[in-house]
Every structure is written in structure tokens, then in C-alpha cells.
Short mmCIF file of C-alpha atoms in Angstrom, two decimals:
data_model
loop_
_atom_site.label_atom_id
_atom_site.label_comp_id
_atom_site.label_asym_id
_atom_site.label_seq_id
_atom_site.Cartn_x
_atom_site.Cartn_y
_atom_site.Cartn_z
CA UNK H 3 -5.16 18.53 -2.91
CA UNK H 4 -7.17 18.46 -0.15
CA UNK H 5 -6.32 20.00 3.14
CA UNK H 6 -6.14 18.09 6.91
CA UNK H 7 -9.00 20.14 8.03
CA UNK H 8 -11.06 19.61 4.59
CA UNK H 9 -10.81 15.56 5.31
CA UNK H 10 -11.87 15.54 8.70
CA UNK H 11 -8.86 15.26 11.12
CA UNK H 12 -10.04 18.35 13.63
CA UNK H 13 -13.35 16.03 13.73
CA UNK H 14 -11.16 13.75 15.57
CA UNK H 15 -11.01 14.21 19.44
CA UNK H 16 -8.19 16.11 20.97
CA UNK H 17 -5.15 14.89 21.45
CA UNK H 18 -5.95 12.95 18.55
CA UNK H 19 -6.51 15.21 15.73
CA UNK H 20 -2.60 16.59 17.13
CA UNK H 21 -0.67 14.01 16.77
CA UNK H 22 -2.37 13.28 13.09
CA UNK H 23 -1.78 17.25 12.51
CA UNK H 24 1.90 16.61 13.17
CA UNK H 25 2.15 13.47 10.69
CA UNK H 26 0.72 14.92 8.28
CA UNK H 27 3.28 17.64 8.46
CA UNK H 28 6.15 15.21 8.67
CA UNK H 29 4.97 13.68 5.77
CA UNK H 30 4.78 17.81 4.07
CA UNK H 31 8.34 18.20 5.32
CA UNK H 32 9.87 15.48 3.46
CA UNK H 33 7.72 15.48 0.13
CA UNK H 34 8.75 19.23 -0.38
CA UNK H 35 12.28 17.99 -0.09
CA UNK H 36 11.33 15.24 -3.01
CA UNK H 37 10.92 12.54 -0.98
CA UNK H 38 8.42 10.46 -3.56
CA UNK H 39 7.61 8.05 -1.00
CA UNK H 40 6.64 10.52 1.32
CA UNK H 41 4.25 12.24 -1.57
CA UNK H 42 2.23 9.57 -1.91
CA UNK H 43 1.89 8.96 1.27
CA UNK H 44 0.64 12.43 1.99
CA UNK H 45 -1.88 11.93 -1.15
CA UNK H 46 -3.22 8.55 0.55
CA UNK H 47 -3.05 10.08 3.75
CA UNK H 48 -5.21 13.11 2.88
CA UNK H 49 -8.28 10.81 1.49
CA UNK H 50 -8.81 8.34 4.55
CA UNK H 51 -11.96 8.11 5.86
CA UNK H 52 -12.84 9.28 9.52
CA UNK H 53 -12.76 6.01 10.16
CA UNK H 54 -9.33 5.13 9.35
CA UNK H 55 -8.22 8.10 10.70
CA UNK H 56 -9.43 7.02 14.51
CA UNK H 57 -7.75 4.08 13.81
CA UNK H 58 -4.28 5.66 12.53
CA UNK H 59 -4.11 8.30 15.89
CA UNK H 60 -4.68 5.19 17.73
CA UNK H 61 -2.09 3.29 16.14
CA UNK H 62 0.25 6.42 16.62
CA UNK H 63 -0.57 6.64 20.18
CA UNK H 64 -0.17 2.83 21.09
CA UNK H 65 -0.55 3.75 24.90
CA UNK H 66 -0.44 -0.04 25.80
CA UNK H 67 2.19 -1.00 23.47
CA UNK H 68 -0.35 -3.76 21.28
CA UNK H 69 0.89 -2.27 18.09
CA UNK H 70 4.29 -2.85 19.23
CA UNK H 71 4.02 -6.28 20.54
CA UNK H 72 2.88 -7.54 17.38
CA UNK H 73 5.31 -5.79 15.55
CA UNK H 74 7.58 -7.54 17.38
CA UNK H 75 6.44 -11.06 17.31
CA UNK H 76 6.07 -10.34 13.48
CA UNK H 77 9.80 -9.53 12.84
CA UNK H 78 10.73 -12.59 14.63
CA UNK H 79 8.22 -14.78 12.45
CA UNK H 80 9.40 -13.56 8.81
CA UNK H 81 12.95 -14.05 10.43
CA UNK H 82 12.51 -17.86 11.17
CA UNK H 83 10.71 -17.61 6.91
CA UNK H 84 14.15 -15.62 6.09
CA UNK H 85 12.29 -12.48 5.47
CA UNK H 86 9.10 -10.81 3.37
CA UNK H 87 6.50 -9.52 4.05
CA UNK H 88 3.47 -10.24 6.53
CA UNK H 89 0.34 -8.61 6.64
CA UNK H 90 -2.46 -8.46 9.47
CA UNK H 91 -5.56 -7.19 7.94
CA UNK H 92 -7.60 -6.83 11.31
CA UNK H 93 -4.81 -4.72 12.69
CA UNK H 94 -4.04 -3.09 8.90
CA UNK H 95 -0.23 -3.48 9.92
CA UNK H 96 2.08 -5.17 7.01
CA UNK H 97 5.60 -5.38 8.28
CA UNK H 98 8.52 -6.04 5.80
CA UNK H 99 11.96 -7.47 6.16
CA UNK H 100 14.02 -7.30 2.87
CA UNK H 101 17.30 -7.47 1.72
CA UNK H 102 18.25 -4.36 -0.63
CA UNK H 103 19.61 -5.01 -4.03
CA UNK H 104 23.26 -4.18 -4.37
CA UNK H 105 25.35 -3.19 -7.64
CA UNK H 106 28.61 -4.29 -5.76
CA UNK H 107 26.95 -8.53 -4.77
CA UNK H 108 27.47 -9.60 -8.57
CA UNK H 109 27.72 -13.30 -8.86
CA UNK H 110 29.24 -12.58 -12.35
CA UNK H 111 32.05 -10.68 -10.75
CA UNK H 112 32.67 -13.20 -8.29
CA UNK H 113 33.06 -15.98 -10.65
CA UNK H 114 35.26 -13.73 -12.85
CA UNK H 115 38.16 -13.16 -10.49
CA UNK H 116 37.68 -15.66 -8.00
CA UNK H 117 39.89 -17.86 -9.77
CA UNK H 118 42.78 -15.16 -9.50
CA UNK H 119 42.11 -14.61 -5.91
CA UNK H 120 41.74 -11.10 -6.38
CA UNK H 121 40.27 -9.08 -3.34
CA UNK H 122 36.91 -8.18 -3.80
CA UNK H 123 34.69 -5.20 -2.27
CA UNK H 124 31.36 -6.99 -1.13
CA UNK H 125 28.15 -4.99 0.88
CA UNK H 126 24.63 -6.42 2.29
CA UNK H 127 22.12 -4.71 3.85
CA UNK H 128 18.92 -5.10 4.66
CA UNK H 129 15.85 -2.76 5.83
CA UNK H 130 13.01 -3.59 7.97
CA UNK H 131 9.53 -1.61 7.14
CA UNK H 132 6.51 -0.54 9.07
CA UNK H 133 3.51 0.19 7.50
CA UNK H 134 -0.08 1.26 8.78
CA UNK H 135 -3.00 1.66 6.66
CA UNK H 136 -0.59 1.20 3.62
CA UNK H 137 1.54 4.34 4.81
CA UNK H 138 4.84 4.11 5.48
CA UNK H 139 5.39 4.71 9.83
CA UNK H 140 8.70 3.78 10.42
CA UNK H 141 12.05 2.17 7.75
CA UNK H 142 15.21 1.35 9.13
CA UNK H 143 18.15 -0.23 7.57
CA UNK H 144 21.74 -2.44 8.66
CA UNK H 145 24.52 -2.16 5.75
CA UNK H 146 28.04 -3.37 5.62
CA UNK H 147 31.23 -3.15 3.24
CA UNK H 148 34.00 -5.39 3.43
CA UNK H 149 36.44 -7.52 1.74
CA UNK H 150 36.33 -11.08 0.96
CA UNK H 151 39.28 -13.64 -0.75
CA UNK H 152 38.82 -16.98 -2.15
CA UNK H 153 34.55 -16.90 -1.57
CA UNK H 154 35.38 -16.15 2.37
CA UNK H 155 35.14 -13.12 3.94
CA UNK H 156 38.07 -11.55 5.10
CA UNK H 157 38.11 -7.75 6.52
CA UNK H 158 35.35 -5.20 7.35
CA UNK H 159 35.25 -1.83 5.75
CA UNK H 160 32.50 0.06 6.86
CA UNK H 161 28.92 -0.21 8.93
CA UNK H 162 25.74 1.87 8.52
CA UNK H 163 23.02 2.09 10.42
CA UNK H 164 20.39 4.22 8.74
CA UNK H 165 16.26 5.30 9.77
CA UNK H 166 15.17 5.84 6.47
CA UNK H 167 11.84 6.82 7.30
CA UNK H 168 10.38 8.04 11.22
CA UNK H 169 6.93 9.19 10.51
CA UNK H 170 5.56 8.64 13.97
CA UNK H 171 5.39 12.23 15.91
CA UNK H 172 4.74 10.30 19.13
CA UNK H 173 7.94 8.33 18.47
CA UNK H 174 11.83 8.73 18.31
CA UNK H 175 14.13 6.17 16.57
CA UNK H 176 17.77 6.19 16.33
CA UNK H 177 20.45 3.28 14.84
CA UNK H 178 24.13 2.91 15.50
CA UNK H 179 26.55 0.66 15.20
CA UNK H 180 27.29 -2.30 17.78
CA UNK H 181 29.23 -4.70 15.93
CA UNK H 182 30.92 -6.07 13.32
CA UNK H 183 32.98 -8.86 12.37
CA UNK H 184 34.63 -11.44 10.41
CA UNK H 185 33.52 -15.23 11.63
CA UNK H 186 34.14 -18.44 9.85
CA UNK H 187 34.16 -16.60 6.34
CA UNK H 188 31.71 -14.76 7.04
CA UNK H 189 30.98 -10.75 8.14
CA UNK H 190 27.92 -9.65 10.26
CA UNK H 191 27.00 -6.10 10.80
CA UNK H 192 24.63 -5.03 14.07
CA UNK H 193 22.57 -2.02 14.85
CA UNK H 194 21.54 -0.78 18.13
CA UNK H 195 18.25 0.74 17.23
CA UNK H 196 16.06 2.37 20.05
CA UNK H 197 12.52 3.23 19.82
CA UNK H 198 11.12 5.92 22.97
CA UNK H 199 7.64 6.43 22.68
CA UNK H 200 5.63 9.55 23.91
CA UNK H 201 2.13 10.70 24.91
CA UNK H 202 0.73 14.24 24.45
CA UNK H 203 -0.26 15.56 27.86
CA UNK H 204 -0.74 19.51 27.74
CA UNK H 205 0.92 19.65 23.75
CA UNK H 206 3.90 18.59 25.20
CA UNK H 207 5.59 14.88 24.27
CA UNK H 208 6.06 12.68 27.77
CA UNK H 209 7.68 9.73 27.75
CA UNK H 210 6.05 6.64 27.91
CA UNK H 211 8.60 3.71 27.42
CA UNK H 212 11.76 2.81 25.51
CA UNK H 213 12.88 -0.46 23.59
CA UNK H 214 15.74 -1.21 22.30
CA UNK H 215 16.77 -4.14 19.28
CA UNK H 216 19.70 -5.30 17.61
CA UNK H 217 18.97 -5.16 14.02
CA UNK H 218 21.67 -7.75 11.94
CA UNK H 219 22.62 -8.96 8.54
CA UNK H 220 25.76 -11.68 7.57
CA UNK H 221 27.00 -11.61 4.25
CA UNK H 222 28.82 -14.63 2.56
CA UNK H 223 32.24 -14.42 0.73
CA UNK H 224 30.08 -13.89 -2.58
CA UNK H 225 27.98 -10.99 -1.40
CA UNK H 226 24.77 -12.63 -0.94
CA UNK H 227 23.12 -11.90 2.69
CA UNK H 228 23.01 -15.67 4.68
CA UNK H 229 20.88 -14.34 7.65
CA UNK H 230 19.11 -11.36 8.46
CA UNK H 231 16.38 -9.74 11.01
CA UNK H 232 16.58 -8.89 15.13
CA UNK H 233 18.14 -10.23 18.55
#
């Protein structure tokens, strides 16, 4: 494997070739703790171009907060499309909003002991994705449990708000829960999640601004996720 220095990243200028130095050592941190995603993110990472690699310590940096605008405005379109994926090829940004597959939201099982009106265990969740360059910057992630009767929702159980993946050494993200309820047969679950940016000024992280979102998924009765994305 080839090493930071070997690819070119103390050709970039100062603070620059830091703040790549320090994701390329987040990504290290988790791929020697088996993170796969984070492996092959290190291998792509390690053969950019110089090229790519001004454009990736600019995208970490995002002084003026472009990056983040149109990550913005790009959640709230695939919300209106009820989520995917969108890509922006002259920015090199793809931004996901999925809902994750679930053991527990069987239609099967739902038919089966619906008739009995049995109490049934239900989750949803859904993640939202940032990627750069086809590397992975920034995953977090809204789940809930709860209980539904007679294809209605009926009690919550449990919220989690996860970040799955922070890769951004000039950025801070953290999720918790600010709701959840039951609503017309239906549960939603709502994150808090708060992104502070930083610049480097001296090698030390100042901060630049702070934004906060409320990241939400409602599941139906039968375990299937009815809406999904930001407010």
C-alpha cells in the first residue's frame, strides 16, 4: 500500500496537506478495527490524484459553507422523491437517503398473526450518507422499535440515534433523541443531529459555525417506513 506522503498529500499546501493527514488517519483508525468500509476507503483514498486531493481538503475545509448548502438543498430534494440517491458530478458529492432493511418489518409475519391480533415488535430506520469523491465523509442514522395491534401502531419501545461514520477531521457530529410518538397509527422517531465545523489556525481546530437538523422516520402498523428525511 502506498503511503500519504508516497501519493502526494505533503505536495499539498499547508493547512491542507493537515487536515488530509488527519483523514487519512481516521480512516487507519477504523480499518484496523475491521471497519471494511473504512478499508476501502483508505485504498481509494491513497491512489487520488493531486488533483482530487486539492479538491477533497477543500471540500473538508468548506470555509464558506457551499458544500454544505448543497448538501442541504439535496436532502430536501430526494425527500420530496421519498429518498435515493443524487449525485452532482461537478461538485463529485452523491448524497444518499435510504431506508435500512429490517429482519423484524416482515410482511409475512404481519399477515400471519394479524388476524389474531397478536402484538407485534415492529422497527424502521433510515440513514442518510455523505459521500465525496466516492469516499464515505459523514453516515448518520434514525431507528425506532415499537409495538403495533391490528396494522396500527400502538406503543414506542426504543429510539436510536446513531453517526455511523464522521470522517471529516474539521467536523464534529453528534445525534440524540428528540422525539417520539404514536399518531394516528402511526410512530415517528426524531434525531437532533448537530454538525460544528472547524478551521485549522496554528494546528489547532477553531470553530467556524454550527447547524443543527432534525433527522425523522414514521413507520406504519406493518413495519414499512411511510416518510423519511429532515425538518
Amino acid at each position: 500500500m502506498n503511503t500519504a506522503e508516497e501519493h502526494g498529500i505533503f505536495n499539498v499546501k499547508v493547512p491542507d496537506a493537515d487536515s488530509l493527514a488527519d483523514y487519512e488517519l481516521n480512516l487507519k483508525r477504523q480499518a484496523v478495527n475491521g471497519d471494511a468500509e473504512a478499508s476501502r476507503d483508505l485504498n481509494h483514498f491513497l491512489s487520488l490524484s493531486g488533483d482530487e486531493l486539492t479538491k477533497l481538503a477543500r471540500f473538508l475545509r468548506d470555509e464558506d459553507g457551499s458544500y454544505s448548502d448543497q448538501i442541504e438543498e439535496t436532502v430536501d430534494d430526494l425527500e420530496e422523491k421519498g429518498g435515493g440517491k443524487k449525485n452532482f458530478e461537478n461538485l463529485d458529492v452523491e448524497v444518499a437517503l435510504e431506508e435500512v432493511t429490517n429482519p423484524e418489518i416482515s410482511n409475512s409475519n404481519f399477515t400471519t398473526y394479524a388476524a389474531s391480533n397478536s402484538v407485534l415488535t415492529r422497527s424502521v430506520s433510515v440513514t442518510t450518507t455523505v459521500k465525496f469523491l466516492g469516499l464515505t465523509m459523514s453516515k448518520t442514522k434514525v431507528a425506532g422499535r415499537y409495538q403495533a395491534k391490528n396494522n396500527r401502531a400502538t406503543k414506542v419501545l426504543s429510539t436510536g440515534c446513531t453517526v455511523q461514520a464522521n470522517n471529516n477531521p474539521l467536523e464534529s457530529i453528534s445525534s440524540k433523541k428528540n422525539s417520539a410518538y404514536i399518531s394516528n397509527g402511526k410512530a415517528s422517531f426524531e434525531c437532533k443531529v448537530v454538525v460544528t465545523r472547524y478551521a485549522l489556525v496554528k494546528n489547532k481546530r477553531t470553530k467556524l459555525s454550527t447547524r443543527s437538523g432534525i433527522q425523522y422516520v414514521t413507520g406504519s402498523g406493518a413495519g414499512k417506513v411511510l416518510s423519511k428525511g429532515w425538518r
